[in-house]
Coordinates of C-alpha atoms and ligand atoms in Angstrom, one line a residue:
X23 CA 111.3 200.6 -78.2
X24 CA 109.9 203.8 -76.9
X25 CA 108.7 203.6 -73.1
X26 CA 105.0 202.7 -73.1
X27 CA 103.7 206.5 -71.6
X28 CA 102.3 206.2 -67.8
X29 CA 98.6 207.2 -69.1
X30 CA 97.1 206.5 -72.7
X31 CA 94.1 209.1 -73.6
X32 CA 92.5 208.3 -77.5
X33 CA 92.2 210.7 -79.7
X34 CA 88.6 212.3 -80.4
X35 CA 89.1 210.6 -83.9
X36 CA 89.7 207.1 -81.8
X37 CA 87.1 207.6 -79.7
X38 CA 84.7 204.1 -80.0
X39 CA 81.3 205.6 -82.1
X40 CA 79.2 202.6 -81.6
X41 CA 78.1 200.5 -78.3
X42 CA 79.4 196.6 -78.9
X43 CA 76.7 194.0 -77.9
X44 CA 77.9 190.8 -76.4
X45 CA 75.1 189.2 -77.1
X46 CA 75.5 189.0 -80.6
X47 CA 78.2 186.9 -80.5
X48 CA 77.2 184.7 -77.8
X49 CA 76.6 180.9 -78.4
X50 CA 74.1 180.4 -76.2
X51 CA 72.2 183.6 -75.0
X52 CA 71.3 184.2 -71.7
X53 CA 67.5 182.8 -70.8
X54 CA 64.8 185.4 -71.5
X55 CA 63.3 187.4 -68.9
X56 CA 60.0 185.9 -67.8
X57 CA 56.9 187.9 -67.4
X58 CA 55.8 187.1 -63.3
X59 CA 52.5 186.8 -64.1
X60 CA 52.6 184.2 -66.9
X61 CA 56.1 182.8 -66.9
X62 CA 56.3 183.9 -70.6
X63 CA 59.0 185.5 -72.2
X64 CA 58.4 189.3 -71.3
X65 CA 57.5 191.2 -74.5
X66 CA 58.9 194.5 -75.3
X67 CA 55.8 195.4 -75.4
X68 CA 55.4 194.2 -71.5
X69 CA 58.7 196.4 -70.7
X70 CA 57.3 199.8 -71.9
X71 CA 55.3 200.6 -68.2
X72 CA 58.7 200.2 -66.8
X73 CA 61.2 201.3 -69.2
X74 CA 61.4 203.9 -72.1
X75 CA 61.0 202.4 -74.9
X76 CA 64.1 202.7 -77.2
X77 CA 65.9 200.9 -73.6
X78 CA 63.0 197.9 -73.7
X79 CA 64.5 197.6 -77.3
X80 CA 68.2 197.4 -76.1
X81 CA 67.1 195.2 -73.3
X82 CA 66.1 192.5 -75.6
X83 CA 67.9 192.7 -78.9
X84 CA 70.1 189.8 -78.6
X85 CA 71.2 190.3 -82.3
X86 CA 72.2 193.9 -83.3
X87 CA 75.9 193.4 -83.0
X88 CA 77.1 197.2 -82.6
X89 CA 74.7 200.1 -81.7
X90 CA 75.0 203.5 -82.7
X91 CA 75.9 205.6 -79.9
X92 CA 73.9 208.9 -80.1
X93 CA 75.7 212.1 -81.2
X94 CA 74.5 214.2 -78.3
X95 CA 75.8 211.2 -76.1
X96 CA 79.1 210.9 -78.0
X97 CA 79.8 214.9 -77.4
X98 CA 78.6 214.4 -73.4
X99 CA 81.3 211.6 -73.2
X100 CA 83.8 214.3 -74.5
X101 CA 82.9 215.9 -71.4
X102 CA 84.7 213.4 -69.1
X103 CA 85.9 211.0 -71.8
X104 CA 88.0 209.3 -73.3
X105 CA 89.1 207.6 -69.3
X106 CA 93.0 207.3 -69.5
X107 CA 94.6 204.0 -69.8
X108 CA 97.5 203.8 -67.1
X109 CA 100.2 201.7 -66.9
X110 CA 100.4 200.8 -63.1
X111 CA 104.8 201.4 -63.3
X112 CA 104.7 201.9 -59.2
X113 CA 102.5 199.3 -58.1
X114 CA 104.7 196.5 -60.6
X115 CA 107.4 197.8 -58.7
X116 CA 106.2 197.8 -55.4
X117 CA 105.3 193.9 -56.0
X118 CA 108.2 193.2 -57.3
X119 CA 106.7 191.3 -60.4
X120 CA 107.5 190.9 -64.1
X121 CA 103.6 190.8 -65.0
X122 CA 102.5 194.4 -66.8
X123 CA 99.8 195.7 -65.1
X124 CA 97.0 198.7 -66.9
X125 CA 94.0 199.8 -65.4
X126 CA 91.5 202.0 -67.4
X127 CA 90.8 204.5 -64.8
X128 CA 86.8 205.6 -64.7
X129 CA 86.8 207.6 -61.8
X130 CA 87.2 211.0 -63.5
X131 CA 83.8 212.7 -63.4
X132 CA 81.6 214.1 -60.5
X133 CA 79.7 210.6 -59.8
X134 CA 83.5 209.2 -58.8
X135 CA 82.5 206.3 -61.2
X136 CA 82.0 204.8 -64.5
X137 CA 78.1 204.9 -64.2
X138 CA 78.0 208.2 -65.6
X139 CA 78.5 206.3 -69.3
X140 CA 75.2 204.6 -68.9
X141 CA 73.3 207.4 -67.0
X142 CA 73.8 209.9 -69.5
X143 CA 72.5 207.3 -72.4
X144 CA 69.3 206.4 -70.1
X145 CA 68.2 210.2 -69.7
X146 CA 68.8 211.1 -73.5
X147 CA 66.3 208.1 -74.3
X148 CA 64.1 209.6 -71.5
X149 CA 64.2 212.8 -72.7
X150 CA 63.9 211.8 -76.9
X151 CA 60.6 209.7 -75.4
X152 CA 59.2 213.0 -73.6
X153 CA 58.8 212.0 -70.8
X154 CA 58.3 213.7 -67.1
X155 CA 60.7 212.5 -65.3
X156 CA 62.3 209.7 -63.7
X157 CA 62.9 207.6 -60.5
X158 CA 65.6 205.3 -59.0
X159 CA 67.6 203.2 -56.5
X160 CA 71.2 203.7 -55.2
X161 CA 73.5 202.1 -52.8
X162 CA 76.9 203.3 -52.4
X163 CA 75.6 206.5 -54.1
X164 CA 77.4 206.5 -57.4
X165 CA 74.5 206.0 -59.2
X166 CA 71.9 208.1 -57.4
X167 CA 74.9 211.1 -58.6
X168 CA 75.6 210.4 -62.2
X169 CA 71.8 209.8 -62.9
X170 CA 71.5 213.3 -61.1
X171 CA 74.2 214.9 -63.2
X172 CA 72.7 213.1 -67.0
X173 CA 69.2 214.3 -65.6
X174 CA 69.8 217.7 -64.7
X175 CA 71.5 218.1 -68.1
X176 CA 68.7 217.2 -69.6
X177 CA 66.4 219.2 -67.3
X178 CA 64.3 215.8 -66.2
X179 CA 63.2 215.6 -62.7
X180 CA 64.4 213.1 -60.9
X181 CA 63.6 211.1 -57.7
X182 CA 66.2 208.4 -56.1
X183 CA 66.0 206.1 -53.4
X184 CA 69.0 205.9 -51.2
X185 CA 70.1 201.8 -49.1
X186 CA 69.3 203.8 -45.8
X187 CA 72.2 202.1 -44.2
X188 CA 74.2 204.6 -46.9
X189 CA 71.8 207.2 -46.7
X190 CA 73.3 207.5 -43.1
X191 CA 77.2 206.4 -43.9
X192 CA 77.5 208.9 -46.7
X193 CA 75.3 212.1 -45.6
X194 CA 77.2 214.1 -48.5
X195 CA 75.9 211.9 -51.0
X196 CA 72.9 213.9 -50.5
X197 CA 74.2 217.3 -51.1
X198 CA 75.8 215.9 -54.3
X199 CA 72.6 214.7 -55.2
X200 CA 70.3 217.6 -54.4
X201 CA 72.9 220.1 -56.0
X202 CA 72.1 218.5 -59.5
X203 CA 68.3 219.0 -58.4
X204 CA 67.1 215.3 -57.7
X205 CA 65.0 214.3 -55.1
X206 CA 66.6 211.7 -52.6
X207 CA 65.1 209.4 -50.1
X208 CA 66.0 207.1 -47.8
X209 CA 65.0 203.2 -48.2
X210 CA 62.8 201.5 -47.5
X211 CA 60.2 204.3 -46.7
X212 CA 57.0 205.5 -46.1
X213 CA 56.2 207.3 -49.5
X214 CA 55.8 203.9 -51.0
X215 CA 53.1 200.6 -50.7
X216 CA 56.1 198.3 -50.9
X217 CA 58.3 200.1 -48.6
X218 CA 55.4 200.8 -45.7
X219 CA 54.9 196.9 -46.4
X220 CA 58.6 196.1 -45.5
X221 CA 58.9 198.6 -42.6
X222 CA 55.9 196.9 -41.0
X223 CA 57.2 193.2 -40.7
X224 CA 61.5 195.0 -40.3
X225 CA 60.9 198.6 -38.8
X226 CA 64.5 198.5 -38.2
X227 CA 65.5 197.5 -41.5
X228 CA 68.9 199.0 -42.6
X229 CA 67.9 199.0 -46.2
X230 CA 69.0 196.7 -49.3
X231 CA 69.7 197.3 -52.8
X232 CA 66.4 195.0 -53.8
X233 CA 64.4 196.9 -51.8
X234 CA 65.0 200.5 -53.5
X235 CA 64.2 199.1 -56.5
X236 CA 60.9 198.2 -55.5
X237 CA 60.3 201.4 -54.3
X238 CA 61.4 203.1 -57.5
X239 CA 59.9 201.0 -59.7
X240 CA 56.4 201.6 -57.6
X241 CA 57.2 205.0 -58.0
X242 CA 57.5 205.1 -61.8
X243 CA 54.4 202.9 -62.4
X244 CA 52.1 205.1 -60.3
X245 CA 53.7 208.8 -61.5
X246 CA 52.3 209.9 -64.2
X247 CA 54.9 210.1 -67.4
X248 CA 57.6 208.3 -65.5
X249 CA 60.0 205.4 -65.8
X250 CA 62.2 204.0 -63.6
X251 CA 66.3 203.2 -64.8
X252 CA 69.1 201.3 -63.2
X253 CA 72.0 201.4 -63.1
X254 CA 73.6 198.2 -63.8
X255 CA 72.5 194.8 -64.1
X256 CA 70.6 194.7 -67.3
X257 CA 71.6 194.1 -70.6
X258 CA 71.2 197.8 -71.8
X259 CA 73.3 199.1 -69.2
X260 CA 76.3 196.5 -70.2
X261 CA 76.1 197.7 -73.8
X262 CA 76.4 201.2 -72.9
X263 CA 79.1 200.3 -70.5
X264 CA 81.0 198.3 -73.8
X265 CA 82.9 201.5 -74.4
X266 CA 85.3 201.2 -71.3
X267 CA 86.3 197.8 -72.9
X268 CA 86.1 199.6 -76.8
X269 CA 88.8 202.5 -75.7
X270 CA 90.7 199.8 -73.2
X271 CA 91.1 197.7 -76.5
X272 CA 92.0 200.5 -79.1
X273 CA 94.4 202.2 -76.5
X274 CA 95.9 198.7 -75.8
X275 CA 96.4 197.9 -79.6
X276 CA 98.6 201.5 -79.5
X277 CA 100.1 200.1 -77.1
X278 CA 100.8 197.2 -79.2
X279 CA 100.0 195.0 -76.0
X280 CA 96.9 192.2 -75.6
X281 CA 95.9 191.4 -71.8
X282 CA 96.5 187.6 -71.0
X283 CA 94.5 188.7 -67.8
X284 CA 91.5 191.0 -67.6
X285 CA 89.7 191.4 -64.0
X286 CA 86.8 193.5 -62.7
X287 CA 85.0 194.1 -59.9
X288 CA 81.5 192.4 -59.8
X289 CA 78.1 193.9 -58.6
X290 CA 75.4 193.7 -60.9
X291 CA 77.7 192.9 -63.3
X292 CA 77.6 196.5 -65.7
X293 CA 81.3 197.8 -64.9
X294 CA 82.8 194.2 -65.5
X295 CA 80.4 193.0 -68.7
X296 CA 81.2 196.5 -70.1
X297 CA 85.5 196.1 -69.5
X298 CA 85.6 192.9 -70.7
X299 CA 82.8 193.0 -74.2
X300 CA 85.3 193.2 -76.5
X301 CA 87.5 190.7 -75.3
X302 CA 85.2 188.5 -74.8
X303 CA 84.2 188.7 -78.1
X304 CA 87.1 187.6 -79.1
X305 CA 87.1 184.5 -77.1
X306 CA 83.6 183.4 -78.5
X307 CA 85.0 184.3 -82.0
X308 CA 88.0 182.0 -80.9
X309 CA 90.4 185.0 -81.7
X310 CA 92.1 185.0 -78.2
X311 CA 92.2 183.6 -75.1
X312 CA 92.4 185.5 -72.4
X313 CA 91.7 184.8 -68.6
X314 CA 89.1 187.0 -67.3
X315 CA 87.8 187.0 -63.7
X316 CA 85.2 188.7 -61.9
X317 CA 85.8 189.4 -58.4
X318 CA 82.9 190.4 -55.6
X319 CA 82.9 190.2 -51.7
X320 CA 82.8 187.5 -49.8
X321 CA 79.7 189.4 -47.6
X322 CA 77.4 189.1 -50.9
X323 CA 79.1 186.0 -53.2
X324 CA 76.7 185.6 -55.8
X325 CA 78.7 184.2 -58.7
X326 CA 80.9 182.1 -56.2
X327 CA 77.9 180.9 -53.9
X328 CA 74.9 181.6 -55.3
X329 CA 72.7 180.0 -57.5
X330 CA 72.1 179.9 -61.1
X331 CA 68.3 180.0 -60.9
X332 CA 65.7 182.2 -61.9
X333 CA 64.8 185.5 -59.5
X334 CA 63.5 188.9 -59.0
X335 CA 65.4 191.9 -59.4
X336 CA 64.0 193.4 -56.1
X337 CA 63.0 192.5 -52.6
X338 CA 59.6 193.7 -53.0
X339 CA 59.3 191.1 -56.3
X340 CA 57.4 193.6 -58.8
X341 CA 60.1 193.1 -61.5
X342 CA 60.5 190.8 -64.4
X343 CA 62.2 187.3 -63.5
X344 CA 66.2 187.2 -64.9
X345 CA 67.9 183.7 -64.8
X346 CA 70.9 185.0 -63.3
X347 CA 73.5 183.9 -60.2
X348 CA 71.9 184.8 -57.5
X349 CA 71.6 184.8 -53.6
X350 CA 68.3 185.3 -53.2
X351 CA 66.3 188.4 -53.4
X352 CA 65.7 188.4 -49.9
X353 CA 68.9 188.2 -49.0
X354 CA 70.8 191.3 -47.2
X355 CA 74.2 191.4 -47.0
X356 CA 75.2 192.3 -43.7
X357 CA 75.2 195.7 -42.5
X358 CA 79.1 195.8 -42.0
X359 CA 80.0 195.4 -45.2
X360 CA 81.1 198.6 -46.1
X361 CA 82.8 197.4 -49.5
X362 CA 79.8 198.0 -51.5
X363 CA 79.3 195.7 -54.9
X364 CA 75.7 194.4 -52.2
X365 CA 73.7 193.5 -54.9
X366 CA 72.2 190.0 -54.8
X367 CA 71.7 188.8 -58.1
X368 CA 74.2 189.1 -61.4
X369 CA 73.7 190.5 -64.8
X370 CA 72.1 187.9 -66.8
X371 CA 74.7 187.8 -69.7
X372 CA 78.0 187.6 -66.9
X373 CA 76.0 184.6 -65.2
X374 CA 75.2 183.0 -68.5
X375 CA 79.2 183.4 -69.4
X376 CA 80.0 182.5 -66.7
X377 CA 77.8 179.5 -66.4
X378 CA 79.2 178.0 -69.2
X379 CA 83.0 178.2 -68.5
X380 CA 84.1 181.8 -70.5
X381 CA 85.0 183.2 -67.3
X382 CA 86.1 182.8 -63.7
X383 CA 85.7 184.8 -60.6
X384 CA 87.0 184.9 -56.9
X385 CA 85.7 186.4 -53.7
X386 CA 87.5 188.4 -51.0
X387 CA 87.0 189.7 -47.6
X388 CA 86.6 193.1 -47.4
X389 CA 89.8 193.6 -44.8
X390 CA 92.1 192.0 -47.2
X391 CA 90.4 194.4 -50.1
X392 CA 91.3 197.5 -48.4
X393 CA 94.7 195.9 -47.6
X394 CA 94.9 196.2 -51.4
X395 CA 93.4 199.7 -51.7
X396 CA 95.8 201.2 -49.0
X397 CA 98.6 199.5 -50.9
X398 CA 97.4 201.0 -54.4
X399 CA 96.5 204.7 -53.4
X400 CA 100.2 204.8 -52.0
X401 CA 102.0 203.8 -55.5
X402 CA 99.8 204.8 -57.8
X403 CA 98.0 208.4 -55.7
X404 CA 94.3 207.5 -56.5
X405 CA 92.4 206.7 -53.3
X406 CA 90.3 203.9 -55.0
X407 CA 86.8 203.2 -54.4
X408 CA 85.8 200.1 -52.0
X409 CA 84.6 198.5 -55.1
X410 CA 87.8 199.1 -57.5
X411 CA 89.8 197.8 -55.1
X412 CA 88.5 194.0 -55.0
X413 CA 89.5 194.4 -58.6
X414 CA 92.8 195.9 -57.7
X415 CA 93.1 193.0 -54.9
X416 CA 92.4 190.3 -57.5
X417 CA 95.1 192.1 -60.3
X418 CA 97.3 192.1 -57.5
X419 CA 97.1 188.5 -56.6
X420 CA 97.4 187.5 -60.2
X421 CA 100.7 189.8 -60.2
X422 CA 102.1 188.1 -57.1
X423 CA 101.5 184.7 -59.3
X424 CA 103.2 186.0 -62.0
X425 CA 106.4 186.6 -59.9
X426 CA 106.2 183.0 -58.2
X427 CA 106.6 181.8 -62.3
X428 CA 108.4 184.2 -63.3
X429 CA 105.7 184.9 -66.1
X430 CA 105.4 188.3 -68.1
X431 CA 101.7 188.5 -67.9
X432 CA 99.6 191.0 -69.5
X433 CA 97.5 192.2 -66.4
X434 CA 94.2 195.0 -67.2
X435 CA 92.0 195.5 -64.5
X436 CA 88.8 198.3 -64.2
X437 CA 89.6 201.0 -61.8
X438 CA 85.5 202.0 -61.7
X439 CA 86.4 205.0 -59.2
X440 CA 87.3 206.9 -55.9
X441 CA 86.4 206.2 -52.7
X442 CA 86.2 210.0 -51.5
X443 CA 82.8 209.2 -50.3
X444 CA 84.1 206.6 -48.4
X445 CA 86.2 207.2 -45.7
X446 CA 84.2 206.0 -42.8
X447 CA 85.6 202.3 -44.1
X448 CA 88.7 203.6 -44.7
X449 CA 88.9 205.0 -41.1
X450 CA 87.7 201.4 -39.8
X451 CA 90.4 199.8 -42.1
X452 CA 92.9 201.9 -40.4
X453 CA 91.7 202.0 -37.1
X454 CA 91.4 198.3 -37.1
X455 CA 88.0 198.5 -36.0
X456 CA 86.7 196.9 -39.7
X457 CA 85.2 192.9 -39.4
X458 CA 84.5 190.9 -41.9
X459 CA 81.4 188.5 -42.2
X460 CA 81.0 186.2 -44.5
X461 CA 77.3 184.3 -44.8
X462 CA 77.2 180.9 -43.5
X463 CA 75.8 177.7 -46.0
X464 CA 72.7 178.0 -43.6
X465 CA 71.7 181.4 -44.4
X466 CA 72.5 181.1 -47.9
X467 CA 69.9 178.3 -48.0
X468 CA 67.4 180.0 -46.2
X469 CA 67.6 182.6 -48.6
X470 CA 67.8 179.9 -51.6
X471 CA 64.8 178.5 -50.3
X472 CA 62.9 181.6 -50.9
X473 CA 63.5 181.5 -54.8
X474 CA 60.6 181.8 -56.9
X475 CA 58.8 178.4 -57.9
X476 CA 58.4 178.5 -61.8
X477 CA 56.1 175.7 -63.0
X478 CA 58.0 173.6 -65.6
X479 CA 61.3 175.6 -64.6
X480 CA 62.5 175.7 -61.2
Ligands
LIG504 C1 78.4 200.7 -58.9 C2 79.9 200.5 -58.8 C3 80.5 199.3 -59.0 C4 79.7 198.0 -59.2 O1 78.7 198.0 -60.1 P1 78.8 197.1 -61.4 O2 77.5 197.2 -62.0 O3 79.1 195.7 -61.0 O4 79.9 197.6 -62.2 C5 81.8 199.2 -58.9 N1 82.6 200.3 -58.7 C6 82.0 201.5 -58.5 C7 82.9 202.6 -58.3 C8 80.7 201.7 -58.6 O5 80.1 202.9 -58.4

């Protein structure tokens, strides 16, 4: 047999033309996302002040198996797509193990990330709805950029709200961002209700994912012709992330391989749902059974320590309840974790799979993750983002198990990008100076304690 070739790329021909939606082949969907006001089932109708309107659609259609992915989109993903499958040769070497390990490599466009396949689908909607613009949160920064890049391509204005704890880690984040013309600002701050509202009890608040969100969303509601979009989390955002796990799949089947093991890194859930749709699908359809694990931070453990309850998507509570894993939306991971993936709640459809047994996931500390990342960019040359790399650290470990039994696993993980923007974490890794904190059981219930009361519910 031939040598399997160190990167895959699909043909334009086998490029995936549709979205897949995991939801259509679920058992049991996730719970519906409850209007705050009346603890009903929020209504398409309720999502429009919010979000356009074709993406309140997405957001709730739990039946439309595969969705037509726009032309326009389909020739912007030529741009940077298809993302190369690669066969990780060095790295299998370097550990010594029989496992095959391939990572579908996302970090090839401006952003440094994979969130570029659902910005670009969240503008064109935007733009198709006529509308005036649009506002945002982002952590790490990935976001903020590749909503910068889709907007500016479609001439939308664009205003995002930047974790100030980044804002000040990652000042070139900024420049990116202002060279596709958006607006940034850091969060929480003053050009908001919510955000004076937050600074006034916390002045010296570092900023939290939650808390942009609030601030963008107030934003959107009170700007005339605007919406607000995010970047991961929700269920239209996994469906446009479905073609990672689409190509992964067809270039896989070249291949003439099937992964026994598929592992992501876990935030909001959007890189990991979006990897795995297609594999999961054939789980539920009783096709296949492969292992799949989500892994997050120890810092910010939702799926491992959290709660399956129902929450706000935001600090500052203005969004629709999801029933999701989740630590709270008060909660703040601390301001040392550098590893990103801070987000503390879990897509809706991942908890729900997750809830009832389809998958598993694992938590690291953030030294032994950029133990992993150091390891990786030396074998395979890609400095990996903080995030990728809990995904690298977790395909790793299940290598290393692979060589203890001598098994010939099928390993695919999601390399979701590089970590050029970075490097102050990679500096502490190195210098030594990096800590790790993990929440203790008492903080974690403080914050539990804090969930919303939902009469009949919770
Ligand atoms: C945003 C981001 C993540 C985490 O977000 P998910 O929605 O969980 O995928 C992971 N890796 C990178 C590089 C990111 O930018």
């Amino acid at each position: 047999m031939a040598k399997i070739p160190h990167r895959l790329y699909l043909t334009e021909e086998q490029m995936p033309k549709q979205w897949y939606n995991l939801r259509a082949d679920m058992k049991e969907l996730p719970d519906p996302m409850l209007n705050p006001k009346t603890f009903k089932p929020a209504t398409e109708e309720e999502l429009y002040p919010v979000f356009c309107e074709k993406l309140a659609h997405q957001e709730l259609d739990d039946t439309t198996r595969y969705v037509d992915i726009p032309e326009e989109i389909q020739e912007f993903y030529k741009m940077y797509r298809p993302s190369p499958l690669i066969r990780a040769y060095n790295l299998e070497k370097a550990l010594d193990t029989p496992a095959r390990i391939y990572y579908k490599y996302e970090g090839n466009n401006t952003s440094g990330s994979h969130k570029l396949n659902s910005a670009i689908a969240q503008a064109y909607y935007a733009k198709e709805q006529g509308l005036k613009g649009l506002t945002t949160e982002t952590g790490a920064g990935q976001w903020g950029t590749a909503l910068a890049e889709a907007c500016s391509y479609y001439h939308l204005p664009l205003t995002v709200y930047m974790v100030k704890c980044s804002y000040e880690q990652k000042p070139f984040r900024k420049s990116i961002i202002q060279t596709f013309d958006a607006q940034i600002v850091p969060s929480p701050s003053m050009t908001t209700e919510v955000g004076r509202r937050i600074l006034a009890e916390n002045p010296d608040t570092t900023g939290s994912l939650g808390c942009a969100i609030s601030e963008a969303v107030e934003k959107a509601v009170t700007t005339d012709g605007y919406k607000y979009v995010l970047g991961s989390v929700l269920n239209q955002v996994l469906l446009h992330q479905s073609v990672i796990g689409l190509e992964s799949k067809t270039a896989l089947e070249i291949l003439d391989e099937y992964p026994d093991i598929v592992v992501g890194c876990a935030g909001g859930g959007s890189n990991l749902g979006g990897l795995i749709a297609p594999f999961m699908q054939d789980k539920l359809l009783g096709k296949a059974d492969p292992k799949i694990i989500a892994v997050e931070p120890a810092s910010c453990p939702s799926l491992t320590r959290g709660r399956y309850a129902y929450d706000f998507c935001d600090t500052g509570k203005v969004t629709p309840l999801a029933r999701m894993y989740t630590l709270g939306c008060e909660f703040i991971p601390s301001a040392n974790h550098a590893g990103g993936l801070r987000y503390h709640g879990m897509s809706p459809i991942l908890s729900k799979l997750y809830h009832d047994g389809y998958m598993e996931a694992v938590s690291y500390e953030q030294s032994k993750v950029f133990e992993a990342a150091v390891l990786f960019a030396k074998q395979e040359t890609i400095l990996p983002a903080p995030e990728s790399a809990h995904a690298i650290r977790g395909a790793i470990d299940e290598a290393i198990k692979c060589k203890e039994s001598g098994e010939a696993k099928t390993i695919l993980f999601g390399l979701t990008g590089t970590g050029y923007f970075d490097m102050n974490a990679y500096s502490a890794y190195l210098e030594g100076t990096m800590t790790d904190y993990v929440p203790t059981d008492e903080e974690l219930e403080a914050a539990f304690a804090k969930l919303p009361k939902i009469p009949g519910i919770q």
